[in-house]
Amino acid sequence: MPHIIVADPIHPDGLARLEAAPGVTFEHPGNAPAGTLAERLRHADGLIVRGTPVDEALLKGAERLRVVCRHGVGYDLCDVPALSRRGIAMMITPEANAASVAEHALMLMLTLARRVVPLSEGVRRGEWRVKGQSSTFELGGRAILIIGFGRIGTRVARLCAAFGMRVMVHDPFIPAGTIRGAGYEAVVEREEGLARADIVTVHIPANDRTRGSIDSAFLARMKPGAVLINTARGTLVDEPALDAALRSGHLAGAGVDVLRVEPMVEPPAMVALENLIVTPHVAASTAEGLRRMAMDAAGNVVDYLAGTPDRDAIVNGEILQEAKL
């Protein structure tokens, strides 16, 4: 009888989906037996994680483990090569949080464009009128460069187009004709797009190729007075370089949902800047998004153990042949 461990709290509907699965037993933070996760994994066939890292040490005694599913799409806390060496599938919930993250990216743009935070704080201080000319701006008519045209980037593009923005897309893995066919301008040379965009929003995974890629050179190529949005991963950004670009005025603002070190231990210096908006990695965590991720994570693990995996949700697809699925 397959046994599944849910390492972190998830939406109750996800647990209900596991409970309804025939021939499956499971444990979760509300009913977990005594012992470390590593000890309990010795008897597990499947594992669902949110913020729990999965590494060689955790996997050492997990001889029965066949599948790990990340509650979300980012899997940088999971050692995928280690999983692949053991023939364990790494799965994600690809579509579950895309709409939530896309809306959050637009929220950050609007919050910066309309200076919502400082204006709201001013009202609380008793200030009703803005002195001098307003420094707010409309999104309509502005040029945006979307870096990454995947599940989230495509949704951001549609939302930006609905606001009347001029949408440019850079993604070297997507044919230019596909981008143009969707109604957007394909930007082949990223630097050319950076120089033209009023807003740059990033929707790419963090890996060996992309970590630290939003560095001083990247930021220097951005249009003076532009805005940066990052709802992807904090490790993409050189935070001291972003701090310098915001303090110098080269960038008008930035909105980020992620930081380089999470959970935040000590606020980076840039957090004190008025032209930076920071949220604590909650873009995906709407009520709807949390439910969808929990439901999909539960379904992915149950289906994989039943021999009917969703192949689109598997990160290390090469293990399927070995597993004869």
PDB file of C-alpha atoms in Angstrom:
ATOM      1  CA  MET A   1       0.000   0.000   0.000  1.00  0.00           C
ATOM      2  CA  PRO A   2       1.654   3.297  -1.099  1.00  0.00           C
ATOM      3  CA  HIS A   3       2.449   5.727   1.718  1.00  0.00           C
ATOM      4  CA  ILE A   4       2.751   9.501   1.128  1.00  0.00           C
ATOM      5  CA  ILE A   5       4.309  12.080   3.418  1.00  0.00           C
ATOM      6  CA  VAL A   6       3.146  15.705   3.285  1.00  0.00           C
ATOM      7  CA  ALA A   7       6.092  17.528   4.864  1.00  0.00           C
ATOM      8  CA  ASP A   8       4.553  21.015   5.140  1.00  0.00           C
ATOM      9  CA  PRO A   9       1.017  22.324   5.777  1.00  0.00           C
ATOM     10  CA  ILE A  10      -1.153  22.410   2.640  1.00  0.00           C
ATOM     11  CA  HIS A  11      -4.766  23.320   1.888  1.00  0.00           C
ATOM     12  CA  PRO A  12      -7.273  20.891   3.491  1.00  0.00           C
ATOM     13  CA  ASP A  13      -8.710  20.035   0.072  1.00  0.00           C
ATOM     14  CA  GLY A  14      -5.327  18.595  -0.918  1.00  0.00           C
ATOM     15  CA  LEU A  15      -5.388  16.344   2.147  1.00  0.00           C
ATOM     16  CA  ALA A  16      -8.955  15.376   1.296  1.00  0.00           C
ATOM     17  CA  ARG A  17      -7.822  14.342  -2.176  1.00  0.00           C
ATOM     18  CA  LEU A  18      -5.203  12.060  -0.625  1.00  0.00           C
ATOM     19  CA  GLU A  19      -7.764  10.629   1.774  1.00  0.00           C
ATOM     20  CA  ALA A  20     -10.103   9.828  -1.117  1.00  0.00           C
ATOM     21  CA  ALA A  21      -7.402   8.003  -3.095  1.00  0.00           C
ATOM     22  CA  PRO A  22      -7.995   4.248  -2.935  1.00  0.00           C
ATOM     23  CA  GLY A  23      -5.257   2.113  -1.415  1.00  0.00           C
ATOM     24  CA  VAL A  24      -3.170   5.074  -0.201  1.00  0.00           C
ATOM     25  CA  THR A  25      -2.048   6.030   3.294  1.00  0.00           C
ATOM     26  CA  PHE A  26      -0.587   9.400   4.156  1.00  0.00           C
ATOM     27  CA  GLU A  27       0.683  11.579   6.963  1.00  0.00           C
ATOM     28  CA  HIS A  28       0.879  15.357   7.326  1.00  0.00           C
ATOM     29  CA  PRO A  29       2.018  17.877   9.943  1.00  0.00           C
ATOM     30  CA  GLY A  30      -1.259  17.457  11.816  1.00  0.00           C
ATOM     31  CA  ASN A  31      -0.898  13.694  12.367  1.00  0.00           C
ATOM     32  CA  ALA A  32       2.785  12.913  11.737  1.00  0.00           C
ATOM     33  CA  PRO A  33       4.287  10.244  14.000  1.00  0.00           C
ATOM     34  CA  ALA A  34       7.371  10.870  16.093  1.00  0.00           C
ATOM     35  CA  GLY A  35      10.746  10.935  14.385  1.00  0.00           C
ATOM     36  CA  THR A  36      12.589  13.096  11.909  1.00  0.00           C
ATOM     37  CA  LEU A  37      11.436  13.451   8.332  1.00  0.00           C
ATOM     38  CA  ALA A  38      14.459  11.459   7.179  1.00  0.00           C
ATOM     39  CA  GLU A  39      13.483   8.598   9.494  1.00  0.00           C
ATOM     40  CA  ARG A  40       9.869   8.640   8.380  1.00  0.00           C
ATOM     41  CA  LEU A  41      10.877   8.687   4.704  1.00  0.00           C
ATOM     42  CA  ARG A  42      12.225   5.143   5.076  1.00  0.00           C
ATOM     43  CA  HIS A  43       8.625   3.972   4.802  1.00  0.00           C
ATOM     44  CA  ALA A  44       7.393   6.475   2.176  1.00  0.00           C
ATOM     45  CA  ASP A  45       6.697   6.046  -1.519  1.00  0.00           C
ATOM     46  CA  GLY A  46       5.800   9.691  -2.173  1.00  0.00           C
ATOM     47  CA  LEU A  47       6.697  13.091  -0.705  1.00  0.00           C
ATOM     48  CA  ILE A  48       5.002  16.495  -1.015  1.00  0.00           C
ATOM     49  CA  VAL A  49       7.001  19.574   0.019  1.00  0.00           C
ATOM     50  CA  ARG A  50       6.507  23.336   0.096  1.00  0.00           C
ATOM     51  CA  GLY A  51       9.534  24.926   1.766  1.00  0.00           C
ATOM     52  CA  THR A  52      11.314  21.762   2.910  1.00  0.00           C
ATOM     53  CA  PRO A  53      14.672  21.222   1.144  1.00  0.00           C
ATOM     54  CA  VAL A  54      15.230  17.831  -0.453  1.00  0.00           C
ATOM     55  CA  ASP A  55      18.903  16.862  -0.569  1.00  0.00           C
ATOM     56  CA  GLU A  56      21.220  13.854  -0.430  1.00  0.00           C
ATOM     57  CA  ALA A  57      21.127  13.729   3.363  1.00  0.00           C
ATOM     58  CA  LEU A  58      17.326  13.572   3.444  1.00  0.00           C
ATOM     59  CA  LEU A  59      17.209  10.925   0.722  1.00  0.00           C
ATOM     60  CA  LYS A  60      19.883   8.686   2.218  1.00  0.00           C
ATOM     61  CA  GLY A  61      17.566   6.083   3.722  1.00  0.00           C
ATOM     62  CA  ALA A  62      14.513   6.655   1.510  1.00  0.00           C
ATOM     63  CA  GLU A  63      14.809   3.381  -0.392  1.00  0.00           C
ATOM     64  CA  ARG A  64      11.096   3.186  -1.235  1.00  0.00           C
ATOM     65  CA  LEU A  65      10.697   6.787  -2.373  1.00  0.00           C
ATOM     66  CA  ARG A  66       9.561   7.043  -5.992  1.00  0.00           C
ATOM     67  CA  VAL A  67       8.241  10.588  -6.399  1.00  0.00           C
ATOM     68  CA  VAL A  68       8.688  14.055  -4.869  1.00  0.00           C
ATOM     69  CA  CYS A  69       6.247  16.831  -5.734  1.00  0.00           C
ATOM     70  CA  ARG A  70       6.872  20.493  -5.056  1.00  0.00           C
ATOM     71  CA  HIS A  71       3.783  22.455  -4.017  1.00  0.00           C
ATOM     72  CA  GLY A  72       4.494  25.192  -6.603  1.00  0.00           C
ATOM     73  CA  VAL A  73       6.720  25.562  -9.651  1.00  0.00           C
ATOM     74  CA  GLY A  74      10.129  26.517  -8.264  1.00  0.00           C
ATOM     75  CA  TYR A  75      12.249  23.512  -7.352  1.00  0.00           C
ATOM     76  CA  ASP A  76      15.580  25.147  -6.492  1.00  0.00           C
ATOM     77  CA  LEU A  77      15.358  23.713  -2.952  1.00  0.00           C
ATOM     78  CA  CYS A  78      15.309  20.196  -4.386  1.00  0.00           C
ATOM     79  CA  ASP A  79      18.460  18.417  -5.545  1.00  0.00           C
ATOM     80  CA  VAL A  80      17.123  17.173  -8.868  1.00  0.00           C
ATOM     81  CA  PRO A  81      20.340  15.379  -9.939  1.00  0.00           C
ATOM     82  CA  ALA A  82      20.313  13.475  -6.640  1.00  0.00           C
ATOM     83  CA  LEU A  83      16.694  12.478  -7.220  1.00  0.00           C
ATOM     84  CA  SER A  84      17.448  11.401 -10.790  1.00  0.00           C
ATOM     85  CA  ARG A  85      20.381   9.237  -9.682  1.00  0.00           C
ATOM     86  CA  ARG A  86      17.980   7.376  -7.417  1.00  0.00           C
ATOM     87  CA  GLY A  87      15.280   7.079 -10.085  1.00  0.00           C
ATOM     88  CA  ILE A  88      12.931   9.386  -8.168  1.00  0.00           C
ATOM     89  CA  ALA A  89      10.617  11.668 -10.141  1.00  0.00           C
ATOM     90  CA  MET A  90      10.662  15.397  -9.398  1.00  0.00           C
ATOM     91  CA  MET A  91       7.251  16.918 -10.048  1.00  0.00           C
ATOM     92  CA  ILE A  92       5.759  20.413  -9.805  1.00  0.00           C
ATOM     93  CA  THR A  93       2.284  21.956 -10.072  1.00  0.00           C
ATOM     94  CA  PRO A  94       2.783  23.846 -13.370  1.00  0.00           C
ATOM     95  CA  GLU A  95      -0.486  25.704 -13.896  1.00  0.00           C
ATOM     96  CA  ALA A  96      -1.753  26.028 -10.343  1.00  0.00           C
ATOM     97  CA  ASN A  97      -0.264  29.374  -9.331  1.00  0.00           C
ATOM     98  CA  ALA A  98       0.331  31.063 -12.702  1.00  0.00           C
ATOM     99  CA  ALA A  99      -2.724  33.339 -12.560  1.00  0.00           C
ATOM    100  CA  SER A 100      -1.969  34.395  -8.976  1.00  0.00           C
ATOM    101  CA  VAL A 101       1.655  35.298  -9.732  1.00  0.00           C
ATOM    102  CA  ALA A 102       0.716  37.159 -12.919  1.00  0.00           C
ATOM    103  CA  GLU A 103      -1.806  39.296 -11.028  1.00  0.00           C
ATOM    104  CA  HIS A 104       0.777  39.985  -8.317  1.00  0.00           C
ATOM    105  CA  ALA A 105       3.241  41.236 -10.924  1.00  0.00           C
ATOM    106  CA  LEU A 106       0.595  43.664 -12.213  1.00  0.00           C
ATOM    107  CA  MET A 107      -0.170  44.719  -8.651  1.00  0.00           C
ATOM    108  CA  LEU A 108       3.492  45.609  -8.085  1.00  0.00           C
ATOM    109  CA  MET A 109       3.540  47.623 -11.316  1.00  0.00           C
ATOM    110  CA  LEU A 110       0.408  49.547 -10.362  1.00  0.00           C
ATOM    111  CA  THR A 111       1.584  50.114  -6.784  1.00  0.00           C
ATOM    112  CA  LEU A 112       4.814  51.685  -8.048  1.00  0.00           C
ATOM    113  CA  ALA A 113       3.179  53.599 -10.895  1.00  0.00           C
ATOM    114  CA  ARG A 114       0.602  55.202  -8.591  1.00  0.00           C
ATOM    115  CA  ARG A 115       2.889  55.450  -5.514  1.00  0.00           C
ATOM    116  CA  VAL A 116       0.226  53.723  -3.457  1.00  0.00           C
ATOM    117  CA  VAL A 117       2.358  53.012  -0.383  1.00  0.00           C
ATOM    118  CA  PRO A 118       3.789  56.517   0.251  1.00  0.00           C
ATOM    119  CA  LEU A 119       0.460  58.158  -0.564  1.00  0.00           C
ATOM    120  CA  SER A 120      -1.400  55.880   1.835  1.00  0.00           C
ATOM    121  CA  GLU A 121       1.191  56.507   4.535  1.00  0.00           C
ATOM    122  CA  GLY A 122       0.800  60.262   3.937  1.00  0.00           C
ATOM    123  CA  VAL A 123      -2.948  60.084   4.496  1.00  0.00           C
ATOM    124  CA  ARG A 124      -2.353  58.299   7.797  1.00  0.00           C
ATOM    125  CA  ARG A 125      -0.141  61.233   8.788  1.00  0.00           C
ATOM    126  CA  GLY A 126      -2.995  63.625   7.986  1.00  0.00           C
ATOM    127  CA  GLU A 127      -1.732  64.667   4.534  1.00  0.00           C
ATOM    128  CA  TRP A 128      -4.532  64.859   1.972  1.00  0.00           C
ATOM    129  CA  ARG A 129      -3.060  66.905  -0.870  1.00  0.00           C
ATOM    130  CA  VAL A 130       0.078  66.052  -2.819  1.00  0.00           C
ATOM    131  CA  LYS A 131       2.490  68.958  -2.907  1.00  0.00           C
ATOM    132  CA  GLY A 132       3.557  70.015  -6.390  1.00  0.00           C
ATOM    133  CA  GLN A 133       3.031  67.920  -9.494  1.00  0.00           C
ATOM    134  CA  SER A 134       2.142  64.259  -9.189  1.00  0.00           C
ATOM    135  CA  SER A 135       4.949  61.815  -9.959  1.00  0.00           C
ATOM    136  CA  THR A 136       2.535  58.969 -10.664  1.00  0.00           C
ATOM    137  CA  PHE A 137       2.081  57.555 -14.152  1.00  0.00           C
ATOM    138  CA  GLU A 138      -0.293  55.393 -16.180  1.00  0.00           C
ATOM    139  CA  LEU A 139       0.596  51.926 -17.416  1.00  0.00           C
ATOM    140  CA  GLY A 140      -1.296  52.507 -20.662  1.00  0.00           C
ATOM    141  CA  GLY A 141       1.065  53.440 -23.477  1.00  0.00           C
ATOM    142  CA  ARG A 142       4.167  52.333 -21.576  1.00  0.00           C
ATOM    143  CA  ALA A 143       6.549  49.771 -23.038  1.00  0.00           C
ATOM    144  CA  ILE A 144       7.090  46.595 -21.016  1.00  0.00           C
ATOM    145  CA  LEU A 145       9.722  43.918 -21.561  1.00  0.00           C
ATOM    146  CA  ILE A 146       8.667  40.485 -20.329  1.00  0.00           C
ATOM    147  CA  ILE A 147      11.653  38.187 -19.833  1.00  0.00           C
ATOM    148  CA  GLY A 148      10.380  34.616 -19.943  1.00  0.00           C
ATOM    149  CA  PHE A 149       7.299  33.614 -21.940  1.00  0.00           C
ATOM    150  CA  GLY A 150       6.195  30.546 -20.015  1.00  0.00           C
ATOM    151  CA  ARG A 151       3.056  29.850 -18.028  1.00  0.00           C
ATOM    152  CA  ILE A 152       3.319  33.073 -16.010  1.00  0.00           C
ATOM    153  CA  GLY A 153       4.939  35.338 -18.602  1.00  0.00           C
ATOM    154  CA  THR A 154       2.206  34.626 -21.143  1.00  0.00           C
ATOM    155  CA  ARG A 155      -0.454  35.599 -18.601  1.00  0.00           C
ATOM    156  CA  VAL A 156       1.412  38.774 -17.672  1.00  0.00           C
ATOM    157  CA  ALA A 157       1.548  39.673 -21.366  1.00  0.00           C
ATOM    158  CA  ARG A 158      -2.228  39.363 -21.697  1.00  0.00           C
ATOM    159  CA  LEU A 159      -2.850  41.485 -18.607  1.00  0.00           C
ATOM    160  CA  CYS A 160      -0.415  44.167 -19.750  1.00  0.00           C
ATOM    161  CA  ALA A 161      -1.992  44.265 -23.208  1.00  0.00           C
ATOM    162  CA  ALA A 162      -5.394  44.730 -21.568  1.00  0.00           C
ATOM    163  CA  PHE A 163      -3.972  47.819 -19.829  1.00  0.00           C
ATOM    164  CA  GLY A 164      -2.943  49.222 -23.209  1.00  0.00           C
ATOM    165  CA  MET A 165       0.774  48.632 -22.743  1.00  0.00           C
ATOM    166  CA  ARG A 166       3.202  47.999 -25.593  1.00  0.00           C
ATOM    167  CA  VAL A 167       4.295  44.434 -24.877  1.00  0.00           C
ATOM    168  CA  MET A 168       7.772  43.201 -25.801  1.00  0.00           C
ATOM    169  CA  VAL A 169       8.894  39.642 -25.024  1.00  0.00           C
ATOM    170  CA  HIS A 170      12.379  38.161 -24.751  1.00  0.00           C
ATOM    171  CA  ASP A 171      12.686  34.385 -24.477  1.00  0.00           C
ATOM    172  CA  PRO A 172      15.461  32.604 -26.390  1.00  0.00           C
ATOM    173  CA  PHE A 173      13.634  29.291 -26.023  1.00  0.00           C
ATOM    174  CA  ILE A 174      10.442  30.459 -27.750  1.00  0.00           C
ATOM    175  CA  PRO A 175      10.384  31.032 -31.542  1.00  0.00           C
ATOM    176  CA  ALA A 176       9.974  34.697 -32.447  1.00  0.00           C
ATOM    177  CA  GLY A 177       7.082  33.730 -34.710  1.00  0.00           C
ATOM    178  CA  THR A 178       5.224  32.225 -31.747  1.00  0.00           C
ATOM    179  CA  ILE A 179       5.586  35.466 -29.801  1.00  0.00           C
ATOM    180  CA  ARG A 180       4.521  37.590 -32.757  1.00  0.00           C
ATOM    181  CA  GLY A 181       1.621  35.213 -33.415  1.00  0.00           C
ATOM    182  CA  ALA A 182       0.393  35.849 -29.876  1.00  0.00           C
ATOM    183  CA  GLY A 183       0.266  39.557 -30.699  1.00  0.00           C
ATOM    184  CA  TYR A 184       3.466  40.792 -29.051  1.00  0.00           C
ATOM    185  CA  GLU A 185       6.795  42.144 -30.214  1.00  0.00           C
ATOM    186  CA  ALA A 186       9.580  39.553 -30.132  1.00  0.00           C
ATOM    187  CA  VAL A 187      12.874  40.935 -28.816  1.00  0.00           C
ATOM    188  CA  VAL A 188      15.815  38.789 -29.873  1.00  0.00           C
ATOM    189  CA  GLU A 189      18.562  40.873 -28.264  1.00  0.00           C
ATOM    190  CA  ARG A 190      17.740  41.365 -24.609  1.00  0.00           C
ATOM    191  CA  GLU A 191      19.888  44.491 -24.279  1.00  0.00           C
ATOM    192  CA  GLU A 192      17.923  46.199 -27.036  1.00  0.00           C
ATOM    193  CA  GLY A 193      14.698  45.540 -25.167  1.00  0.00           C
ATOM    194  CA  LEU A 194      16.144  46.723 -21.852  1.00  0.00           C
ATOM    195  CA  ALA A 195      17.049  50.068 -23.411  1.00  0.00           C
ATOM    196  CA  ARG A 196      13.489  50.619 -24.665  1.00  0.00           C
ATOM    197  CA  ALA A 197      11.343  49.310 -21.824  1.00  0.00           C
ATOM    198  CA  ASP A 198       9.696  51.501 -19.206  1.00  0.00           C
ATOM    199  CA  ILE A 199       9.064  48.372 -17.119  1.00  0.00           C
ATOM    200  CA  VAL A 200      10.992  45.087 -17.101  1.00  0.00           C
ATOM    201  CA  THR A 201       9.380  42.048 -15.482  1.00  0.00           C
ATOM    202  CA  VAL A 202      11.213  38.753 -14.974  1.00  0.00           C
ATOM    203  CA  HIS A 203       9.596  35.304 -15.217  1.00  0.00           C
ATOM    204  CA  ILE A 204      12.420  32.789 -15.536  1.00  0.00           C
ATOM    205  CA  PRO A 205      13.646  29.961 -13.296  1.00  0.00           C
ATOM    206  CA  ALA A 206      16.770  30.214 -11.161  1.00  0.00           C
ATOM    207  CA  ASN A 207      19.488  27.874 -12.375  1.00  0.00           C
ATOM    208  CA  ASP A 208      23.233  27.872 -13.023  1.00  0.00           C
ATOM    209  CA  ARG A 209      22.720  29.988 -16.142  1.00  0.00           C
ATOM    210  CA  THR A 210      20.420  32.626 -14.670  1.00  0.00           C
ATOM    211  CA  ARG A 211      21.456  33.113 -11.028  1.00  0.00           C
ATOM    212  CA  GLY A 212      22.856  36.607 -10.542  1.00  0.00           C
ATOM    213  CA  SER A 213      22.073  37.554 -14.148  1.00  0.00           C
ATOM    214  CA  ILE A 214      20.238  40.731 -13.100  1.00  0.00           C
ATOM    215  CA  ASP A 215      23.508  42.416 -12.221  1.00  0.00           C
ATOM    216  CA  SER A 216      25.017  45.878 -12.542  1.00  0.00           C
ATOM    217  CA  ALA A 217      25.503  45.446 -16.304  1.00  0.00           C
ATOM    218  CA  PHE A 218      21.873  44.349 -16.779  1.00  0.00           C
ATOM    219  CA  LEU A 219      20.572  47.265 -14.709  1.00  0.00           C
ATOM    220  CA  ALA A 220      22.844  49.789 -16.441  1.00  0.00           C
ATOM    221  CA  ARG A 221      21.357  48.793 -19.792  1.00  0.00           C
ATOM    222  CA  MET A 222      17.835  49.496 -18.565  1.00  0.00           C
ATOM    223  CA  LYS A 223      16.236  52.756 -19.648  1.00  0.00           C
ATOM    224  CA  PRO A 224      16.847  55.584 -17.147  1.00  0.00           C
ATOM    225  CA  GLY A 225      13.759  55.968 -14.978  1.00  0.00           C
ATOM    226  CA  ALA A 226      12.535  52.436 -15.683  1.00  0.00           C
ATOM    227  CA  VAL A 227      10.996  50.014 -13.187  1.00  0.00           C
ATOM    228  CA  LEU A 228      12.057  46.420 -12.425  1.00  0.00           C
ATOM    229  CA  ILE A 229       9.611  43.710 -11.289  1.00  0.00           C
ATOM    230  CA  ASN A 230      10.725  40.320  -9.963  1.00  0.00           C
ATOM    231  CA  THR A 231       8.220  37.681  -8.861  1.00  0.00           C
ATOM    232  CA  ALA A 232      10.451  34.775  -9.909  1.00  0.00           C
ATOM    233  CA  ARG A 233      13.433  34.056  -7.630  1.00  0.00           C
ATOM    234  CA  GLY A 234      15.561  36.349  -5.491  1.00  0.00           C
ATOM    235  CA  THR A 235      18.770  34.579  -6.518  1.00  0.00           C
ATOM    236  CA  LEU A 236      18.367  36.044 -10.012  1.00  0.00           C
ATOM    237  CA  VAL A 237      19.235  39.501  -8.670  1.00  0.00           C
ATOM    238  CA  ASP A 238      22.497  41.037  -7.493  1.00  0.00           C
ATOM    239  CA  GLU A 239      20.895  42.925  -4.594  1.00  0.00           C
ATOM    240  CA  PRO A 240      23.744  45.421  -3.968  1.00  0.00           C
ATOM    241  CA  ALA A 241      23.609  46.342  -7.675  1.00  0.00           C
ATOM    242  CA  LEU A 242      19.833  46.869  -7.481  1.00  0.00           C
ATOM    243  CA  ASP A 243      20.284  48.925  -4.309  1.00  0.00           C
ATOM    244  CA  ALA A 244      22.796  51.157  -6.114  1.00  0.00           C
ATOM    245  CA  ALA A 245      20.558  51.580  -9.182  1.00  0.00           C
ATOM    246  CA  LEU A 246      17.618  52.619  -6.987  1.00  0.00           C
ATOM    247  CA  ARG A 247      19.640  55.012  -4.828  1.00  0.00           C
ATOM    248  CA  SER A 248      21.255  56.694  -7.849  1.00  0.00           C
ATOM    249  CA  GLY A 249      17.881  57.285  -9.496  1.00  0.00           C
ATOM    250  CA  HIS A 250      18.846  55.292 -12.579  1.00  0.00           C
ATOM    251  CA  LEU A 251      15.813  53.140 -11.803  1.00  0.00           C
ATOM    252  CA  ALA A 252      12.640  54.884 -10.707  1.00  0.00           C
ATOM    253  CA  GLY A 253      11.560  51.894  -8.689  1.00  0.00           C
ATOM    254  CA  ALA A 254      11.443  48.151  -8.234  1.00  0.00           C
ATOM    255  CA  GLY A 255       8.844  45.706  -6.990  1.00  0.00           C
ATOM    256  CA  VAL A 256       9.983  42.305  -5.736  1.00  0.00           C
ATOM    257  CA  ASP A 257       8.229  39.356  -4.143  1.00  0.00           C
ATOM    258  CA  VAL A 258      11.476  37.484  -3.528  1.00  0.00           C
ATOM    259  CA  LEU A 259      14.843  38.083  -1.898  1.00  0.00           C
ATOM    260  CA  ARG A 260      18.211  36.412  -2.291  1.00  0.00           C
ATOM    261  CA  VAL A 261      18.049  34.923   1.227  1.00  0.00           C
ATOM    262  CA  GLU A 262      14.707  33.402   2.213  1.00  0.00           C
ATOM    263  CA  PRO A 263      13.300  33.303   4.787  1.00  0.00           C
ATOM    264  CA  MET A 264      14.680  36.790   5.364  1.00  0.00           C
ATOM    265  CA  VAL A 265      17.105  36.743   8.279  1.00  0.00           C
ATOM    266  CA  GLU A 266      18.168  40.373   8.127  1.00  0.00           C
ATOM    267  CA  PRO A 267      16.575  42.971   5.825  1.00  0.00           C
ATOM    268  CA  PRO A 268      18.955  43.983   3.015  1.00  0.00           C
ATOM    269  CA  ALA A 269      19.784  47.686   2.944  1.00  0.00           C
ATOM    270  CA  MET A 270      17.572  48.310  -0.084  1.00  0.00           C
ATOM    271  CA  VAL A 271      14.425  47.401   1.888  1.00  0.00           C
ATOM    272  CA  ALA A 272      14.581  50.847   3.500  1.00  0.00           C
ATOM    273  CA  LEU A 273      14.214  52.618   0.130  1.00  0.00           C
ATOM    274  CA  GLU A 274      10.880  54.311  -0.611  1.00  0.00           C
ATOM    275  CA  ASN A 275      11.099  53.388  -4.298  1.00  0.00           C
ATOM    276  CA  LEU A 276      11.262  49.668  -3.532  1.00  0.00           C
ATOM    277  CA  ILE A 277       8.156  47.563  -2.833  1.00  0.00           C
ATOM    278  CA  VAL A 278       8.805  44.178  -1.189  1.00  0.00           C
ATOM    279  CA  THR A 279       6.323  41.405  -0.461  1.00  0.00           C
ATOM    280  CA  PRO A 280       7.337  38.194   1.388  1.00  0.00           C
ATOM    281  CA  HIS A 281       7.162  35.613  -1.430  1.00  0.00           C
ATOM    282  CA  VAL A 282       3.368  35.548  -1.431  1.00  0.00           C
ATOM    283  CA  ALA A 283       2.603  36.072  -5.129  1.00  0.00           C
ATOM    284  CA  ALA A 284       1.372  32.502  -5.516  1.00  0.00           C
ATOM    285  CA  SER A 285      -0.369  32.366  -2.156  1.00  0.00           C
ATOM    286  CA  THR A 286      -3.892  33.472  -2.974  1.00  0.00           C
ATOM    287  CA  ALA A 287      -6.692  31.360  -1.543  1.00  0.00           C
ATOM    288  CA  GLU A 288      -7.313  29.981  -5.027  1.00  0.00           C
ATOM    289  CA  GLY A 289      -3.645  29.395  -5.778  1.00  0.00           C
ATOM    290  CA  LEU A 290      -2.983  27.563  -2.504  1.00  0.00           C
ATOM    291  CA  ARG A 291      -5.940  25.276  -3.080  1.00  0.00           C
ATOM    292  CA  ARG A 292      -4.958  24.501  -6.676  1.00  0.00           C
ATOM    293  CA  MET A 293      -1.341  23.784  -5.711  1.00  0.00           C
ATOM    294  CA  ALA A 294      -2.418  21.443  -2.907  1.00  0.00           C
ATOM    295  CA  MET A 295      -4.910  19.623  -5.123  1.00  0.00           C
ATOM    296  CA  ASP A 296      -2.459  19.266  -7.986  1.00  0.00           C
ATOM    297  CA  ALA A 297       0.412  18.152  -5.730  1.00  0.00           C
ATOM    298  CA  ALA A 298      -1.769  15.460  -4.179  1.00  0.00           C
ATOM    299  CA  GLY A 299      -3.059  14.364  -7.569  1.00  0.00           C
ATOM    300  CA  ASN A 300       0.419  14.273  -9.083  1.00  0.00           C
ATOM    301  CA  VAL A 301       1.804  11.957  -6.413  1.00  0.00           C
ATOM    302  CA  VAL A 302      -1.235   9.662  -6.363  1.00  0.00           C
ATOM    303  CA  ASP A 303      -1.295   9.369 -10.165  1.00  0.00           C
ATOM    304  CA  TYR A 304       2.451   8.760 -10.392  1.00  0.00           C
ATOM    305  CA  LEU A 305       2.307   5.949  -7.838  1.00  0.00           C
ATOM    306  CA  ALA A 306      -0.660   4.487  -9.740  1.00  0.00           C
ATOM    307  CA  GLY A 307       1.423   4.400 -12.929  1.00  0.00           C
ATOM    308  CA  THR A 308      -0.443   7.196 -14.718  1.00  0.00           C
ATOM    309  CA  PRO A 309       1.788  10.261 -14.289  1.00  0.00           C
ATOM    310  CA  ASP A 310       1.163  13.715 -15.700  1.00  0.00           C
ATOM    311  CA  ARG A 311       4.308  13.901 -17.838  1.00  0.00           C
ATOM    312  CA  ASP A 312       4.057  17.683 -18.209  1.00  0.00           C
ATOM    313  CA  ALA A 313       4.521  18.031 -14.446  1.00  0.00           C
ATOM    314  CA  ILE A 314       7.743  15.988 -14.290  1.00  0.00           C
ATOM    315  CA  VAL A 315      10.984  17.952 -14.209  1.00  0.00           C
ATOM    316  CA  ASN A 316      13.408  15.050 -14.734  1.00  0.00           C
ATOM    317  CA  GLY A 317      11.523  13.230 -17.457  1.00  0.00           C
ATOM    318  CA  GLU A 318      14.494  10.987 -18.217  1.00  0.00           C
ATOM    319  CA  ILE A 319      13.616   8.768 -15.239  1.00  0.00           C
ATOM    320  CA  LEU A 320      10.336   7.700 -16.833  1.00  0.00           C
ATOM    321  CA  GLN A 321      12.021   5.144 -19.064  1.00  0.00           C
ATOM    322  CA  GLU A 322      13.845   3.640 -16.112  1.00  0.00           C
ATOM    323  CA  ALA A 323      10.598   3.543 -14.151  1.00  0.00           C
ATOM    324  CA  LYS A 324       8.855   1.987 -17.185  1.00  0.00           C
ATOM    325  CA  LEU A 325       6.048   4.561 -17.146  1.00  0.00           C
TER     326      LEU A 325
END
